[in-house]
Coordinates of C-alpha atoms and ligand atoms in Angstrom, one line a residue:
M19 CA 89.3 115.7 146.3
T20 CA 88.5 116.9 142.3
A21 CA 90.2 117.0 139.4
N22 CA 89.3 118.3 136.3
A23 CA 90.4 116.1 133.5
P24 CA 89.2 112.9 132.9
F25 CA 90.6 109.3 132.5
I26 CA 92.1 108.5 129.5
G27 CA 94.7 106.3 128.2
T28 CA 95.3 103.0 129.4
T29 CA 94.2 103.5 133.0
Q30 CA 92.5 99.9 134.1
L31 CA 89.3 100.1 136.2
S32 CA 88.3 96.6 136.0
G33 CA 86.9 95.4 139.6
H34 CA 85.5 99.6 140.0
V35 CA 82.7 101.1 140.5
V36 CA 81.9 104.7 139.1
V37 CA 79.2 107.2 139.6
V38 CA 78.4 109.1 136.4
C39 CA 76.0 112.5 137.1
G40 CA 74.5 114.2 134.5
T41 CA 72.1 113.5 131.5
Q42 CA 72.7 110.9 129.2
R43 CA 73.6 113.0 126.8
A44 CA 76.1 115.1 128.2
A45 CA 77.5 112.0 130.3
R46 CA 77.4 110.3 127.0
R47 CA 81.4 110.4 126.3
A48 CA 82.1 109.7 130.3
V49 CA 80.1 106.8 130.1
A50 CA 81.6 105.1 127.5
R51 CA 85.1 105.7 128.3
Y52 CA 85.1 104.3 132.0
R53 CA 82.7 101.5 130.1
S54 CA 85.6 101.0 128.1
L55 CA 87.9 100.5 131.2
G56 CA 86.7 97.9 132.7
A57 CA 84.8 99.7 135.3
A58 CA 81.0 98.8 136.5
V59 CA 79.1 102.2 135.6
T60 CA 76.5 103.5 137.8
T61 CA 74.4 106.8 136.5
A62 CA 71.9 109.2 138.3
V63 CA 70.6 111.2 135.2
V64 CA 69.7 113.5 138.0
P65 CA 70.0 114.9 140.9
S66 CA 67.3 113.2 142.9
E67 CA 68.3 109.5 141.6
M68 CA 71.8 110.2 143.7
A69 CA 69.2 108.8 146.5
A70 CA 69.0 105.7 145.6
L71 CA 72.6 105.0 144.8
S72 CA 73.5 104.5 148.5
P73 CA 74.4 100.8 147.8
A74 CA 77.0 101.7 144.5
L75 CA 78.3 104.9 146.4
S76 CA 79.8 102.9 149.4
R77 CA 81.5 100.9 147.0
A78 CA 82.2 103.4 144.3
S79 CA 85.5 104.7 144.1
L80 CA 84.9 107.5 142.2
I81 CA 82.0 110.1 140.9
V82 CA 81.8 111.7 138.0
A83 CA 80.1 115.3 137.9
V84 CA 79.6 115.9 134.3
D85 CA 78.7 119.5 134.1
D86 CA 75.3 119.4 132.5
G87 CA 74.1 123.1 133.5
N88 CA 72.2 121.5 136.0
P89 CA 72.2 123.4 139.6
G90 CA 70.5 120.5 141.2
W91 CA 73.9 118.6 141.0
D92 CA 76.0 121.0 143.7
F93 CA 76.0 119.0 146.1
L94 CA 78.7 116.6 144.9
P95 CA 82.1 117.8 146.5
A96 CA 79.9 117.7 149.7
L97 CA 78.6 114.4 149.7
A98 CA 82.0 113.0 147.7
R99 CA 84.3 114.3 150.9
E100 CA 81.2 113.0 153.3
R101 CA 81.8 109.4 151.6
R102 CA 85.5 109.7 150.9
V103 CA 85.1 109.2 147.4
M104 CA 87.6 110.9 144.3
L105 CA 84.6 113.5 142.4
V106 CA 85.9 114.4 138.9
Q107 CA 84.6 116.9 137.0
E108 CA 83.7 116.7 133.2
E109 CA 82.7 119.1 130.9
A110 CA 79.6 117.6 129.0
A111 CA 80.0 115.6 125.6
P112 CA 78.6 118.5 123.0
E113 CA 75.2 119.2 122.1
H114 CA 75.7 118.9 118.2
G115 CA 77.3 116.4 116.1
T116 CA 81.1 117.0 114.1
V117 CA 83.4 115.5 112.1
T118 CA 86.3 115.8 112.3
L119 CA 88.9 114.4 109.5
V120 CA 92.5 112.8 111.0
G121 CA 95.6 112.4 109.1
G122 CA 97.2 109.4 110.5
G123 CA 101.1 109.7 109.6
P124 CA 102.9 106.8 107.6
G125 CA 101.6 104.0 110.4
E126 CA 103.9 104.9 113.4
A127 CA 102.1 105.9 116.5
D128 CA 104.9 109.0 117.6
L129 CA 104.2 109.9 114.2
L130 CA 100.2 111.0 114.8
T131 CA 100.1 114.6 115.5
V132 CA 99.4 116.3 118.9
A133 CA 95.3 117.7 117.5
G134 CA 94.7 113.8 116.1
R135 CA 95.1 112.1 119.6
K136 CA 93.3 114.5 121.2
A137 CA 90.4 114.5 118.4
L138 CA 90.8 110.7 119.0
A139 CA 90.3 111.1 123.0
Q140 CA 86.7 113.2 122.7
A141 CA 85.7 110.8 119.5
D142 CA 82.5 109.2 120.4
V143 CA 82.7 107.6 117.2
V144 CA 85.6 106.4 115.0
Y145 CA 86.2 105.7 111.3
Y146 CA 89.2 103.9 110.5
D147 CA 91.2 102.8 107.8
R148 CA 94.1 100.0 106.9
L149 CA 96.5 102.2 106.8
G150 CA 97.7 104.4 109.8
P151 CA 98.0 103.8 113.3
V152 CA 95.5 101.5 113.2
G153 CA 96.9 98.7 115.9
I154 CA 96.0 101.7 118.7
V155 CA 92.9 103.4 118.0
G156 CA 91.1 101.4 120.8
E157 CA 94.2 103.3 123.2
L158 CA 93.8 106.8 121.4
A159 CA 89.6 106.5 121.6
P160 CA 88.8 105.0 125.0
G161 CA 85.2 105.3 124.7
A162 CA 84.4 105.8 121.1
E163 CA 82.7 103.0 118.8
L164 CA 85.5 102.1 116.2
I165 CA 84.3 100.8 112.5
D166 CA 86.6 99.7 110.7
V167 CA 85.4 100.8 106.9
G168 CA 89.5 99.9 105.1
K169 CA 89.5 99.1 101.5
T170 CA 92.3 96.1 100.6
P171 CA 93.8 97.0 96.6
G172 CA 91.0 95.6 94.1
H173 CA 88.6 94.8 97.3
H174 CA 86.1 97.7 98.4
K175 CA 85.2 96.4 101.6
V176 CA 82.6 99.7 102.7
P177 CA 82.5 102.1 99.0
Q178 CA 83.4 105.5 99.9
G179 CA 79.5 106.7 99.5
R180 CA 78.2 104.4 102.4
I181 CA 81.6 105.8 104.4
Q182 CA 80.1 109.3 103.5
D183 CA 76.9 107.6 104.7
M184 CA 77.6 106.3 108.1
M185 CA 79.4 109.3 109.1
V186 CA 77.2 112.2 108.6
A187 CA 74.4 109.9 110.1
S188 CA 76.5 109.8 113.1
A189 CA 77.0 113.2 113.3
L190 CA 73.9 114.1 112.5
E191 CA 72.6 112.2 116.0
G192 CA 74.6 114.1 118.1
K193 CA 78.5 112.2 117.9
S194 CA 81.3 113.3 117.6
V195 CA 83.2 111.8 114.9
V196 CA 86.7 111.0 113.9
R197 CA 87.6 109.4 110.6
L198 CA 90.6 108.3 110.7
K199 CA 92.9 108.1 107.4
G200 CA 96.3 106.8 106.6
G201 CA 98.8 109.6 105.4
D202 CA 97.3 112.8 105.0
P203 CA 93.7 113.2 104.8
F204 CA 93.7 115.3 101.6
V205 CA 96.5 113.4 99.2
F206 CA 94.8 110.2 97.6
G207 CA 93.1 110.1 101.1
R208 CA 88.7 111.1 99.0
G209 CA 89.2 113.6 102.7
G210 CA 88.0 116.2 100.0
E211 CA 84.8 113.9 99.3
E212 CA 84.1 113.2 103.0
V213 CA 83.8 117.3 103.8
D214 CA 81.7 117.8 100.6
A215 CA 79.1 114.9 102.3
C216 CA 79.9 117.0 105.2
V217 CA 79.2 120.3 104.0
A218 CA 76.2 119.4 102.2
A219 CA 74.4 117.8 105.7
G220 CA 75.5 121.1 107.0
L221 CA 78.2 119.7 109.1
P222 CA 80.6 121.5 111.0
V223 CA 83.8 119.5 109.7
T224 CA 87.5 120.1 110.9
A225 CA 90.1 118.6 109.1
I226 CA 93.9 117.7 110.6
P227 CA 96.6 117.1 108.4
G228 CA 98.6 114.1 108.7
I229 CA 102.2 112.7 107.5
T230 CA 102.0 111.8 104.2
S231 CA 103.4 108.5 103.5
S232 CA 105.0 110.1 100.2
I233 CA 107.4 112.3 101.9
S234 CA 108.3 109.8 105.5
V235 CA 108.2 106.8 103.6
P236 CA 111.2 107.5 101.2
G237 CA 112.4 109.6 104.4
T238 CA 112.7 106.2 106.6
V239 CA 114.8 104.8 104.4
G240 CA 116.9 108.2 104.0
I241 CA 115.9 109.2 100.8
P242 CA 115.5 112.9 100.6
V243 CA 112.2 113.8 97.9
T244 CA 114.7 116.8 97.4
H245 CA 118.3 117.5 98.1
R246 CA 119.9 120.5 97.1
G247 CA 121.7 120.5 93.4
V248 CA 119.9 116.8 92.8
A249 CA 116.4 117.5 92.8
K250 CA 113.9 120.4 93.6
M251 CA 110.9 119.7 93.1
F252 CA 108.8 116.5 93.8
T253 CA 105.8 114.9 92.0
V254 CA 103.3 112.6 94.1
A255 CA 101.4 110.9 91.7
S256 CA 98.7 108.1 91.7
G257 CA 99.6 104.9 90.4
H258 CA 96.0 103.0 91.3
Q259 CA 94.9 103.9 87.2
P260 CA 98.4 103.9 84.0
F261 CA 99.3 107.2 83.2
S262 CA 98.4 108.3 79.9
D263 CA 100.7 108.8 77.5
D264 CA 100.6 112.7 77.9
E265 CA 101.0 111.9 81.7
L266 CA 104.1 110.2 81.0
E267 CA 105.6 112.8 78.6
H268 CA 105.3 115.3 81.7
L269 CA 106.4 113.2 84.4
A270 CA 109.4 112.2 82.5
G271 CA 110.4 116.3 81.7
L272 CA 109.7 117.4 84.8
G273 CA 114.1 116.6 86.0
G274 CA 112.6 116.2 89.6
T275 CA 111.7 113.5 91.9
I276 CA 109.1 111.1 90.8
V277 CA 106.9 109.3 93.8
V278 CA 104.2 106.8 93.1
L279 CA 101.9 105.4 95.7
M280 CA 99.0 102.8 94.9
G281 CA 102.0 102.1 91.8
V282 CA 102.9 98.8 92.7
A283 CA 100.1 97.0 90.7
T284 CA 101.1 99.5 87.4
L285 CA 104.6 99.7 87.6
P286 CA 105.6 98.0 84.6
Q287 CA 103.6 100.3 83.1
T288 CA 104.8 103.4 84.5
V289 CA 108.7 102.2 84.5
A290 CA 108.0 101.4 80.3
G291 CA 106.2 104.6 80.0
L292 CA 108.8 106.9 81.8
I293 CA 111.6 105.3 80.0
R294 CA 110.0 105.6 76.3
N295 CA 109.3 109.5 76.6
G296 CA 113.1 109.5 77.6
L297 CA 113.6 109.2 81.4
D298 CA 117.4 107.5 81.7
P299 CA 116.9 104.2 82.1
K300 CA 119.6 103.8 84.7
T301 CA 117.8 106.6 86.9
P302 CA 118.1 104.9 90.4
A303 CA 114.4 104.0 91.9
A304 CA 113.1 102.3 94.7
V305 CA 110.0 101.0 95.9
I306 CA 109.2 100.7 99.7
E307 CA 106.9 98.5 101.6
R308 CA 105.0 98.6 104.7
G309 CA 106.7 101.8 106.0
Y310 CA 107.4 102.3 109.0
T311 CA 106.1 98.3 110.8
D312 CA 108.6 95.8 111.5
T313 CA 108.5 94.0 108.6
Q314 CA 109.6 97.4 105.9
R315 CA 111.7 96.5 103.1
S316 CA 113.1 98.6 100.6
T317 CA 114.1 97.5 96.8
V318 CA 116.5 100.1 95.1
A319 CA 117.5 98.8 91.0
A320 CA 117.8 101.3 88.2
L321 CA 114.8 102.3 86.8
D322 CA 115.2 99.5 83.8
K323 CA 115.9 97.0 86.5
L324 CA 113.5 97.6 88.7
V325 CA 110.4 95.6 87.7
M326 CA 112.8 92.9 88.0
A327 CA 113.7 93.6 91.0
A328 CA 110.7 94.3 93.0
A329 CA 108.9 90.7 90.7
E330 CA 111.8 89.1 91.7
A331 CA 111.1 89.9 95.7
K332 CA 107.2 90.2 95.1
C333 CA 107.0 93.9 96.5
A334 CA 103.4 94.4 97.4
S335 CA 101.4 96.9 98.4
P336 CA 101.3 99.1 100.0
A337 CA 104.2 100.7 98.8
V338 CA 105.7 103.6 98.3
V339 CA 107.6 104.3 94.8
V340 CA 110.0 106.7 94.2
I341 CA 111.8 107.8 90.5
G342 CA 114.9 110.1 90.9
D343 CA 118.6 110.8 91.7
V344 CA 117.8 111.2 95.5
V345 CA 117.4 107.9 95.5
A346 CA 121.2 107.2 95.5
V347 CA 121.5 110.5 97.6
G348 CA 119.9 108.5 100.5
N349 CA 122.4 105.6 99.7
D350 CA 124.8 106.9 100.8
W351 CA 124.2 107.9 104.1
K352 CA 120.7 106.4 105.0
E353 CA 122.7 105.4 107.8
L354 CA 122.7 108.9 109.7
V355 CA 119.4 108.8 109.0
A356 CA 117.1 108.5 112.6
H357 CA 114.6 106.0 112.3
V358 CA 111.4 107.0 114.1
G359 CA 109.7 104.0 115.8
A360 CA 111.3 100.5 117.4
A361 CA 110.6 98.6 114.3
A362 CA 114.1 99.9 112.2
G363 CA 115.9 97.7 113.6
S364 CA 114.8 94.5 111.6
R365 CA 114.4 96.1 108.9
E366 CA 115.1 94.3 105.3
D367 CA 117.1 96.3 102.2
S368 CA 117.7 94.2 99.0
R369 CA 119.3 95.9 95.4
A370 CA 120.2 94.5 92.0
Ligands
SAH409 N1 96.9 109.7 102.6 C1 97.6 108.8 102.3 C2 97.9 107.9 100.9 C3 97.0 107.0 100.6 S1 97.2 105.9 99.0 C4 99.2 109.7 102.6 O1 99.1 111.1 102.3 O2 99.9 108.6 102.8 C5 97.5 104.5 100.1 C6 98.8 104.7 99.6 O3 99.7 105.3 100.3 C7 99.4 102.8 99.6 O4 98.8 102.4 98.4 C8 100.8 103.1 98.7 O5 100.8 103.7 98.0 C9 100.6 104.6 100.2 N2 101.2 104.4 101.7 C10 100.2 104.9 102.8 N3 100.8 104.3 104.3 C11 102.4 103.4 103.7 C12 103.3 103.3 104.5 N4 103.1 102.8 105.8 N5 104.2 101.9 103.6 C13 103.9 102.8 102.2 N6 103.4 103.1 101.6 C14 102.5 103.4 102.4

């Protein structure tokens, strides 16, 4: 029996013997994947090694024929039939390294793209962050080495330059590297710098977009970032550093929705600055923490009460701050908004 698809996902093969045939380079991905699924993996790098594997073959549940270009493996289907062992054929792992930036979305597994899942399934190594679907990386990338380079605010676990060096080094070794990032790779994700580093090293790099928290997290509590007759634009800003007076003047004057990421620590300056620059203190606003988790919480208040409300609620990063009349629109019909994910039932809300 032959099949073309490798076993991936949650299949468990502990207690099973798997014989993988093919050169080390071509077969590396299959070997890593079957090991990660718990199988006892025996390898034959060249066809002549097969003869010595007779004992393993008599216990084998599966033979994996990796297409390494060697016609000497042509006897495998007959051997598998004779031994009554299932045979699967698999493509060789690529010769040359690649880097794929994957936007992981806001953290909910169902909100990772199909393209992102495919890239993870084929990865040799995954560098991942604190945000995004981190809980299921191992399941989505069976056989990949998983490296946590996540940062917490003010505490840079792995400096950005070092992350880039590690990614490039892995790809230069010939590995398929996935850089998994929260949300979209190009929204405050430093994705551009990582692309630059790969291009400078002459490596092929692909970027797969992700669902950004700046739109999805407000959406999950029923706040549309635009709404006909209410807001015809939205600005997504980083609150990592306090805004300058110029920036505050422009933000306050735009007349659209303001979405601030990384904005909890600088919330007092942001709010004071917007009011000082003429934004109506009664503008509805919200801080939505830990979107798409079972501890998601939203704190809603008029702009002039927001800092107090957020302090009382002890709002903490990661959170999306939304300022604009759309916050009130959402409040009218948020119960009608379909929530993705099982977490929806246990969400808390508070209003000042
Ligand atoms: N590239 C990401 C943003 C990276 S900056 C994106 O497109 O979403 C990190 C900030 O994103 C956090 O400090 C927080 O403001 C926001 N964020 C990301 N995921 C979030 C989530 N699940 N809930 C709330 N905020 C989130």
